[in-house]
Short mmCIF file of C-alpha atoms in Angstrom, two decimals:
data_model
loop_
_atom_site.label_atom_id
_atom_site.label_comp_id
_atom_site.label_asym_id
_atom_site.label_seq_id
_atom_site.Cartn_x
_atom_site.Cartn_y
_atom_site.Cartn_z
CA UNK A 1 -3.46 15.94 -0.11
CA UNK A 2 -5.92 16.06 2.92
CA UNK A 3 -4.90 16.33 6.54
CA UNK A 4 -5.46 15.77 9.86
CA UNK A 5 -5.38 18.69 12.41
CA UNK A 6 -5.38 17.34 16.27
CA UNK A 7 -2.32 16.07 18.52
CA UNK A 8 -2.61 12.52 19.35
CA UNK A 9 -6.38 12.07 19.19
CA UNK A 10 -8.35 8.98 18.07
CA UNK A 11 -10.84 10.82 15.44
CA UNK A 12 -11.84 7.51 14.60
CA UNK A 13 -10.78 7.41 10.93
CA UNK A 14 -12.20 4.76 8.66
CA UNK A 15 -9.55 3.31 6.47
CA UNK A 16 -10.53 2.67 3.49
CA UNK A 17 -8.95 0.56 0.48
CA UNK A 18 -10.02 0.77 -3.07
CA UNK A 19 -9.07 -2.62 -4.53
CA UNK A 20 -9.67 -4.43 -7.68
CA UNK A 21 -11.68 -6.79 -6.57
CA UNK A 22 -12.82 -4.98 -2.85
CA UNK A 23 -13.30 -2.39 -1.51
CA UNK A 24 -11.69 -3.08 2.64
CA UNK A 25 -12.34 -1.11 5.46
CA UNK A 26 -10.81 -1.00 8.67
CA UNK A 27 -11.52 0.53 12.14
CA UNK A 28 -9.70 0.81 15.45
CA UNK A 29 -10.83 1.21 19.13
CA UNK A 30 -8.14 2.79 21.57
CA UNK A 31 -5.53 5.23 21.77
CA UNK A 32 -2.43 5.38 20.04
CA UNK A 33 0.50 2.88 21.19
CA UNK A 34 -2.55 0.79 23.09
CA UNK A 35 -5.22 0.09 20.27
CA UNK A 36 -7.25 -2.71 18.90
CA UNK A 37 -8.64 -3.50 15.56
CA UNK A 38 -12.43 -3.09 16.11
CA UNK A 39 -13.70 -3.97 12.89
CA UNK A 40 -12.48 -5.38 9.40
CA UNK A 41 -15.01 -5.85 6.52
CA UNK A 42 -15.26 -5.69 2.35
CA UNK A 43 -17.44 -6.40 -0.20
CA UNK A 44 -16.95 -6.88 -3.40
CA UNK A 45 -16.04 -4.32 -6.38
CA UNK A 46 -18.24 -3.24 -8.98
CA UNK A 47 -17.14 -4.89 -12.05
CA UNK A 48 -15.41 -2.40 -14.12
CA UNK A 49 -15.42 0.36 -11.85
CA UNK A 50 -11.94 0.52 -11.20
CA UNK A 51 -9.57 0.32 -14.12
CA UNK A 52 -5.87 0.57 -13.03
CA UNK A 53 -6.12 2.40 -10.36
CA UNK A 54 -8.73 4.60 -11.23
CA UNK A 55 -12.44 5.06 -10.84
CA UNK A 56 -14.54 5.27 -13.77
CA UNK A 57 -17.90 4.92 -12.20
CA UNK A 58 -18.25 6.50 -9.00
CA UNK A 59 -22.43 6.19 -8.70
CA UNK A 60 -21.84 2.16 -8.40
CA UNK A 61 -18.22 2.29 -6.43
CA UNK A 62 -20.66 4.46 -3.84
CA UNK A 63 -23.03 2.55 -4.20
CA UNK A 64 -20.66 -0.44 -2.87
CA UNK A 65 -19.42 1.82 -0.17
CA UNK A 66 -22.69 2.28 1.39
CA UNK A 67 -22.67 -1.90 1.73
CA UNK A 68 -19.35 -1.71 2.97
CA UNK A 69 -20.44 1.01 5.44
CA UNK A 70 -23.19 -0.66 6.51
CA UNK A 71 -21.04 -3.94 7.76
CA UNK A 72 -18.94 -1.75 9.99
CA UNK A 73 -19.47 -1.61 13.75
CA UNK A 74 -17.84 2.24 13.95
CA UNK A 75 -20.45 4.54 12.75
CA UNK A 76 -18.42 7.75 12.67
CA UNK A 77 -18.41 9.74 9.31
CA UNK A 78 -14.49 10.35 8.85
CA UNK A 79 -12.84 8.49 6.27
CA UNK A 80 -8.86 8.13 5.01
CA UNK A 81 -7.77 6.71 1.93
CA UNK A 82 -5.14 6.15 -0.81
CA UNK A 83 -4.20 6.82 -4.19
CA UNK A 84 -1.84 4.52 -6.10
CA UNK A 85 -1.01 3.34 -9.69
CA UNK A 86 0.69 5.64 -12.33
CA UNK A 87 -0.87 9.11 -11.42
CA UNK A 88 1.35 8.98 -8.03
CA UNK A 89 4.47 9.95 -7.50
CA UNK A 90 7.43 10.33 -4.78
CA UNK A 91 10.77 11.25 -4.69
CA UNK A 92 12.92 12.32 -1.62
CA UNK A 93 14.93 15.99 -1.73
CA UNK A 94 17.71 16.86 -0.49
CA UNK A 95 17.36 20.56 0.37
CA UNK A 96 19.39 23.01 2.32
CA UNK A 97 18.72 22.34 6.51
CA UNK A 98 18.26 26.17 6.89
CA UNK A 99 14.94 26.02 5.19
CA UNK A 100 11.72 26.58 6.53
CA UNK A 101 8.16 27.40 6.70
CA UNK A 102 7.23 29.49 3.73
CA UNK A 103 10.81 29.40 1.91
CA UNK A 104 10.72 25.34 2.13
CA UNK A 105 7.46 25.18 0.85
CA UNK A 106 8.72 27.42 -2.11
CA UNK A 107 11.40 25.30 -2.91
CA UNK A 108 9.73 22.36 -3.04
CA UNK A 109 7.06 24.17 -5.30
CA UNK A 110 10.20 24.68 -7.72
CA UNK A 111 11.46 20.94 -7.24
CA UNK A 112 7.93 19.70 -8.06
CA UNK A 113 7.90 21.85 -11.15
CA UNK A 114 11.18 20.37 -12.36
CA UNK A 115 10.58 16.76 -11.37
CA UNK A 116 6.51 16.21 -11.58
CA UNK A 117 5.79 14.56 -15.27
CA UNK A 118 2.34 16.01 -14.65
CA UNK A 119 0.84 19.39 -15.43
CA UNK A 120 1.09 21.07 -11.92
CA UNK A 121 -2.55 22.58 -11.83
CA UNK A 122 -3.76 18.91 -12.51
CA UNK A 123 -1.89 17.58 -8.83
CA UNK A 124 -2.00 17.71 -5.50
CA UNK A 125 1.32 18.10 -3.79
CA UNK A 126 2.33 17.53 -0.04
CA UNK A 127 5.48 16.94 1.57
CA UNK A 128 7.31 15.76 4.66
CA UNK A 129 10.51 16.71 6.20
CA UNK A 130 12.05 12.91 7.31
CA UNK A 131 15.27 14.77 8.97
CA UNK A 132 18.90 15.27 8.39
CA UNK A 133 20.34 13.57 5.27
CA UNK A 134 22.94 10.73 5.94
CA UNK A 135 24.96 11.85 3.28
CA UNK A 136 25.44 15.65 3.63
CA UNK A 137 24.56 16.98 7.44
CA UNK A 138 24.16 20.49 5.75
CA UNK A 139 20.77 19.29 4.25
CA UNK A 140 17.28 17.82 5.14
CA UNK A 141 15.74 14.64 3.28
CA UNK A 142 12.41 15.96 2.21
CA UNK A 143 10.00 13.92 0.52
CA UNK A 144 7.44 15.15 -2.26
CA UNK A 145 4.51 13.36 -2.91
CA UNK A 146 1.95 14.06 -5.70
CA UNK A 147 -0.96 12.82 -7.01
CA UNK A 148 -3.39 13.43 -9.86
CA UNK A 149 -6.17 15.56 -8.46
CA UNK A 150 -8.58 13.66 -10.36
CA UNK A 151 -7.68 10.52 -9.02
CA UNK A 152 -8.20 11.88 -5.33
CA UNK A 153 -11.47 13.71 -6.25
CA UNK A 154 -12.99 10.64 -7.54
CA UNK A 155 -12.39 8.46 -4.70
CA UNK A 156 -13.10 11.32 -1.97
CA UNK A 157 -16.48 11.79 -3.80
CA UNK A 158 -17.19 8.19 -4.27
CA UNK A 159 -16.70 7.83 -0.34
CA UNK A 160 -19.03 11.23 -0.01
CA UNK A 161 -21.73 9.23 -2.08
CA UNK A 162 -21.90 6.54 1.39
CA UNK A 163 -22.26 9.96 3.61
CA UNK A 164 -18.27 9.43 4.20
CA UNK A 165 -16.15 12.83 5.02
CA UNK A 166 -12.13 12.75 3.83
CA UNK A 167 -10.22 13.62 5.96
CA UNK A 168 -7.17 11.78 4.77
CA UNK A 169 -6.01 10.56 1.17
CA UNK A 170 -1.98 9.11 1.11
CA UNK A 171 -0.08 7.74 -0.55
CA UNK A 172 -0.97 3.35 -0.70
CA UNK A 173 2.49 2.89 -0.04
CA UNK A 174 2.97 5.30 3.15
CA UNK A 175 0.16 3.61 3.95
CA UNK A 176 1.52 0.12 3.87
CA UNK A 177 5.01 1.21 5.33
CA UNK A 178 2.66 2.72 8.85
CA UNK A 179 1.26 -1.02 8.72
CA UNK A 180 4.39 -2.99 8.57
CA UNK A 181 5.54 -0.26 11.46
CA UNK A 182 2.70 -0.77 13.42
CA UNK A 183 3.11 -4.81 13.19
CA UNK A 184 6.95 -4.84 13.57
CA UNK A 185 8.22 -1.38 15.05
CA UNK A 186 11.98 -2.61 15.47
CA UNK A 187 12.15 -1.93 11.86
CA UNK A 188 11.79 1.59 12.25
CA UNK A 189 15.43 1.67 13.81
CA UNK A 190 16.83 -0.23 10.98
CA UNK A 191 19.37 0.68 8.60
CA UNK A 192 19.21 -1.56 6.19
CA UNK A 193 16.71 -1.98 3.28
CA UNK A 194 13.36 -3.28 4.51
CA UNK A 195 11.45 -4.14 0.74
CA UNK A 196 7.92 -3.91 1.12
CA UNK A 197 5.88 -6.15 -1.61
CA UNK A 198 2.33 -5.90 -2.06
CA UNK A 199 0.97 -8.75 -3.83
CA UNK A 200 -2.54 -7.55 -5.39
CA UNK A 201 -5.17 -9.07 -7.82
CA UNK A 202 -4.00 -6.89 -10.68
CA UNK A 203 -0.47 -5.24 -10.03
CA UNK A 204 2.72 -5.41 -7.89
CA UNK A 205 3.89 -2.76 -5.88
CA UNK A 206 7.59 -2.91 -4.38
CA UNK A 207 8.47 -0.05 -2.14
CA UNK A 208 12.39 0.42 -0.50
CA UNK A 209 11.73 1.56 3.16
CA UNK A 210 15.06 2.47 5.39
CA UNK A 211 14.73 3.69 9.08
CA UNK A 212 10.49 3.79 8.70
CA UNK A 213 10.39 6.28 5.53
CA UNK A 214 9.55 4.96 2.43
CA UNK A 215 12.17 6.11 -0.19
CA UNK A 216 11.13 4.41 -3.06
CA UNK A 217 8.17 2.87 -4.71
CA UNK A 218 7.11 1.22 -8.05
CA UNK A 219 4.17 -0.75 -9.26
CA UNK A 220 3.94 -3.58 -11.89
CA UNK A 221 1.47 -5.04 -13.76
CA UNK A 222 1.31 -8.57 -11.83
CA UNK A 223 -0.47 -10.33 -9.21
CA UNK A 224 -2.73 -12.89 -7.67
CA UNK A 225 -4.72 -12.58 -11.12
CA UNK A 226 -2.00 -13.94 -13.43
CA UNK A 227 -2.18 -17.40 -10.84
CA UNK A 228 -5.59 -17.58 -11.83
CA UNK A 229 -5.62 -17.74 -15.29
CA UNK A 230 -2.43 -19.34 -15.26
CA UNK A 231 -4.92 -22.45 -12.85
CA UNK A 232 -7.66 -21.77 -16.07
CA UNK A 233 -5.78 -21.92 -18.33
CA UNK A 234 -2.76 -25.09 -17.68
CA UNK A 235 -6.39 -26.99 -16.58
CA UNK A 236 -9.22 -26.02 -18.66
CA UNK A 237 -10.93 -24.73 -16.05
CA UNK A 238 -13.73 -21.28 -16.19
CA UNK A 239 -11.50 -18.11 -14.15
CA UNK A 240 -14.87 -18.05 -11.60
CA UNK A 241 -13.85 -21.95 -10.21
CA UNK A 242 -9.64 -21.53 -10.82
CA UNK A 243 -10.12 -18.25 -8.55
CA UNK A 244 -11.69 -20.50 -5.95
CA UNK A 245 -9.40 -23.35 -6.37
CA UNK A 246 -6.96 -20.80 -5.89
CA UNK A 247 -8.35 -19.25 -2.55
CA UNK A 248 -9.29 -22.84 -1.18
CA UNK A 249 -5.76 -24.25 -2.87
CA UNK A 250 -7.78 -27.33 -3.32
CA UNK A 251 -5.80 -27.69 -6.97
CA UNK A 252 -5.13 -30.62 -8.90
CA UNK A 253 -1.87 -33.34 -8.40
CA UNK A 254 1.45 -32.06 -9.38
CA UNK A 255 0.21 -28.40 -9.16
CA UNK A 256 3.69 -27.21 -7.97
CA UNK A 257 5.21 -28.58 -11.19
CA UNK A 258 2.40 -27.37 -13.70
CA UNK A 259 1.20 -23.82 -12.45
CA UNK A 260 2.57 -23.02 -9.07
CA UNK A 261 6.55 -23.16 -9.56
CA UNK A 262 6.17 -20.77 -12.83
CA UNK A 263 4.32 -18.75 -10.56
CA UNK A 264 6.56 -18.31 -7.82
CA UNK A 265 9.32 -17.93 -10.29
CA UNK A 266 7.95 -15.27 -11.77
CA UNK A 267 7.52 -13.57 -8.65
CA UNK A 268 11.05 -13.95 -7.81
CA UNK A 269 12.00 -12.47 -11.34
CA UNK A 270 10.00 -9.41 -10.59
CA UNK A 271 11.60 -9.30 -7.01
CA UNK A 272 15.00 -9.50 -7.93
CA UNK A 273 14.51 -6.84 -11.28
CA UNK A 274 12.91 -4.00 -8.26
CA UNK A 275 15.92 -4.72 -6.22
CA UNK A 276 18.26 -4.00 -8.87
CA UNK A 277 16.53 -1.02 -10.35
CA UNK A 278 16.02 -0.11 -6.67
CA UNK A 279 20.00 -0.41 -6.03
CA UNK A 280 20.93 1.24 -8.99
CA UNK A 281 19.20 4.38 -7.95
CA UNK A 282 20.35 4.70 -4.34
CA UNK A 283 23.60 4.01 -2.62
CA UNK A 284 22.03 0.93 -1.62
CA UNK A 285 23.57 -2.41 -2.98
CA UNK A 286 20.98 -5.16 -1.10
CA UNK A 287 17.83 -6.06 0.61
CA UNK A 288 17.75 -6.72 4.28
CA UNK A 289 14.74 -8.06 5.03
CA UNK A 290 11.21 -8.72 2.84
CA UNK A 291 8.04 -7.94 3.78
CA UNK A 292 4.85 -10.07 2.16
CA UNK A 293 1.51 -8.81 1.94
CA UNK A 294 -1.96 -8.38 0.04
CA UNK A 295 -3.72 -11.46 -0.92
CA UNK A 296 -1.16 -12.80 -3.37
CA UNK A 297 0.47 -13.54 -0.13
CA UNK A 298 -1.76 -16.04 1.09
CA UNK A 299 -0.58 -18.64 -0.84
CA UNK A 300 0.58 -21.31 1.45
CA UNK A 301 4.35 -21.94 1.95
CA UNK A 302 5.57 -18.84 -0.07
CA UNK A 303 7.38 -16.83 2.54
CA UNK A 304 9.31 -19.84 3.32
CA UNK A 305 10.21 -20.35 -0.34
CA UNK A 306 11.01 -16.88 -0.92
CA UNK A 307 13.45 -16.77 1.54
CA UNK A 308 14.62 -20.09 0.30
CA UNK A 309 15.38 -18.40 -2.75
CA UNK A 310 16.55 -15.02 -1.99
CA UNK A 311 18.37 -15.85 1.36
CA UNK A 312 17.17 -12.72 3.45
CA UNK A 313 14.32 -13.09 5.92
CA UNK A 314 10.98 -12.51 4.73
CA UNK A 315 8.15 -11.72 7.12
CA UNK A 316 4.51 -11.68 6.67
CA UNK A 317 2.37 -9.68 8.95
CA UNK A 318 -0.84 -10.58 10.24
CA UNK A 319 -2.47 -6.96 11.89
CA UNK A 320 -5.41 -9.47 12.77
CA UNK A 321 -3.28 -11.67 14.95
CA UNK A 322 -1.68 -9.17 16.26
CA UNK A 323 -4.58 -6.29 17.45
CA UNK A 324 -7.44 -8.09 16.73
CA UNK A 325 -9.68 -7.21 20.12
CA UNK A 326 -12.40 -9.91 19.27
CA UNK A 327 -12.05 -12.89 17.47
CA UNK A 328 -12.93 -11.01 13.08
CA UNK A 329 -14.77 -13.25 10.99
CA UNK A 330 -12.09 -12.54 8.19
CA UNK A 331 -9.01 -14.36 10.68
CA UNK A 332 -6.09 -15.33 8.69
CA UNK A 333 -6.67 -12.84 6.12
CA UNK A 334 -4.76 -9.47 7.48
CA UNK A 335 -1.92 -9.53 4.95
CA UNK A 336 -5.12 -7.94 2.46
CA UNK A 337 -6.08 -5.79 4.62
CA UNK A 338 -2.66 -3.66 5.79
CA UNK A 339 -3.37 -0.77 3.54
CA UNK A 340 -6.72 -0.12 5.08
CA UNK A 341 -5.04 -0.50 8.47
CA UNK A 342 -2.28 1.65 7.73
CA UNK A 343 -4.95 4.21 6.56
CA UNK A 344 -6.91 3.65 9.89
CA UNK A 345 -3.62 4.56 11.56
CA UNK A 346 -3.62 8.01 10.80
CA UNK A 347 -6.28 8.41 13.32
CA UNK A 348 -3.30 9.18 15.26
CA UNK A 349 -0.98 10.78 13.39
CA UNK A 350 -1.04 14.17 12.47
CA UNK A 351 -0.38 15.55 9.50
CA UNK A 352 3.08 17.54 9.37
CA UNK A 353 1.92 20.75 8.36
#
């Protein structure tokens, strides 16, 4: 993993989100605890160029990234982004408290070697001490995070190809926890489960977050995509116009009864399996509050029903609302865009080591 070196400053990181269908990006303007989201732009994905998760052409992804680049007020060269998908992977530690500097990086090292289902010359490993364990006050929680080294060289040289330096690549999920932070910091204090859930084109990714860490994390193959051929499919329609019924929810009568229900049921299948597999690893037994985001969000009414269904309050954050400084031509859609402004939050946060 790549870091950041200076206390407090505003390098004026561009984050940057490698979606499915776009590519985001997302600047700030201020300092940290008083900042304002200066700019918020995308374009769309080469077709094909991103195949779960990773990049398999990164000539036409930079290619895209230069457009991108090009729509953004900041014009600083510093860039952080995330990996994601099945070549990630986190787990906390509990290690002995007494441990530190080169002897805790050691142990991890043998941890990782243990727990990584990865060759270890083909990752990149960082960690985090997150502080005393609940459980045992003898030991540390200390999470590992690893990532396929070939998944973070392709995007840092894809961003290199629009004359963008790395400087950061996380994890999408640390990412998204920063963002939900950042939008509702009373969270940070809480100790019950917050569930993040990232609605995407292509895949759903539930992460368990207690007391602002991120604990847990796993992705699914589900999203906004499955609606849409679900709306081609139920009405005969070509994917190209049931994606933009979809976005415009200008669908046909009895909708809810045909395609939207079974959607939304679905969903709820997939939230309730996380927060059992979720439970069953961790001495954990419920969810205390949901957080919605990415564009499978968006679709009108769901937060409501989803806490409706699962009785816990659901929230769904809007960064635009929120620290928008200007009126963005994108208003109303900030639930997509709170990886890449969790990634343009680590402008001001250092790295631990």
């Amino acid at each position: 993993m790549l870091g950041l070196f200076r206390e407090r400053a505003l390098l004026g990181l561009v984050g940057v989100d490698f979606g499915t269908h776009t590519l985001k990006a997302v600047t700030l303007a201020g300092r940290a605890g008083k900042f304002a989201i200066e700019s918020a732009v995308e374009v769309a994905t080469p077709k094909g160029a991103l195949v779960e998760h990773q990049l398999q052409d990164i000539e036409r992804v930079g290619g895209a990234l230069k457009s991108l680049r090009s729509l953004l007020r900041h014009s600083g060269s510093l860039a952080a982004t995330a990996v994601s998908g099945s070549h990630v992977f986190s787990r906390v530690l509990q290690l002995e408290r007494e441990l530190d500097g080169s002897d805790l990086g050691t142990r991890v090292q043998l941890e990782a070697e243990q727990l990584i289902p990865f060759p270890l010359d083909e990752v990149s490993i960082d960690y985090e001490v997150l502080g005393p364990s609940p459980n045992d006050p003898a030991r540390h929680e200390v999470l590992l995070s690893a990532a396929r080294t070939e998944s973070i060289n392709g995007r840092v040289m894809a961003l290199a190809e629009a004359g963008w330096q790395t400087r950061v690549v996380d994890v999408a999920t640390h990412a998204l926890g920063r963002a939900v932070l950042a939008c509702y910091p009373e969270l940070a204090a809480e100790g019950k489960v917050v569930a993040l859930l990232d609605v995407g084109a292509t895949t759903l990714s539930f992460a368990a977050m207690v007391r602002g860490e991120v604990i847990y994390s796993r992705l699914q193959n589900f999203g906004g995509d499955n609606y849409t051929q679900s709306i081609a499919t139920f009405y005969n329609l070509p994917l190209d116009e049931a994606e933009q019924a979809k976005l415009r929810y200008n669908l046909p009568d009895h909708h809810e009864q045909d395609v939207t229900g079974p959607h939304v049921n679905a969903l709820l299948q997939h939230i309730r399996r996380n927060s059992q597999l979720f439970c069953s690893a961790s001495s954990f037994r419920e969810l205390g509050t949901l957080v919605l985001c990415g564009g499978g969000s968006l679709m009108p009414e769901l937060p409501a029903m989803l806490t409706a269904e699962l009785g816990i309050e659901v929230l769904h954050p809007d960064p635009f609302a929120l620290f928008a400084g200007e009126s963005l031509p994108l208003a109303g859609q900030g639930p997509r865009f709170m990886t890449a402004f969790g990634l343009a939050l680590r402008s001001f946060i250092p790295c631990p080591r």
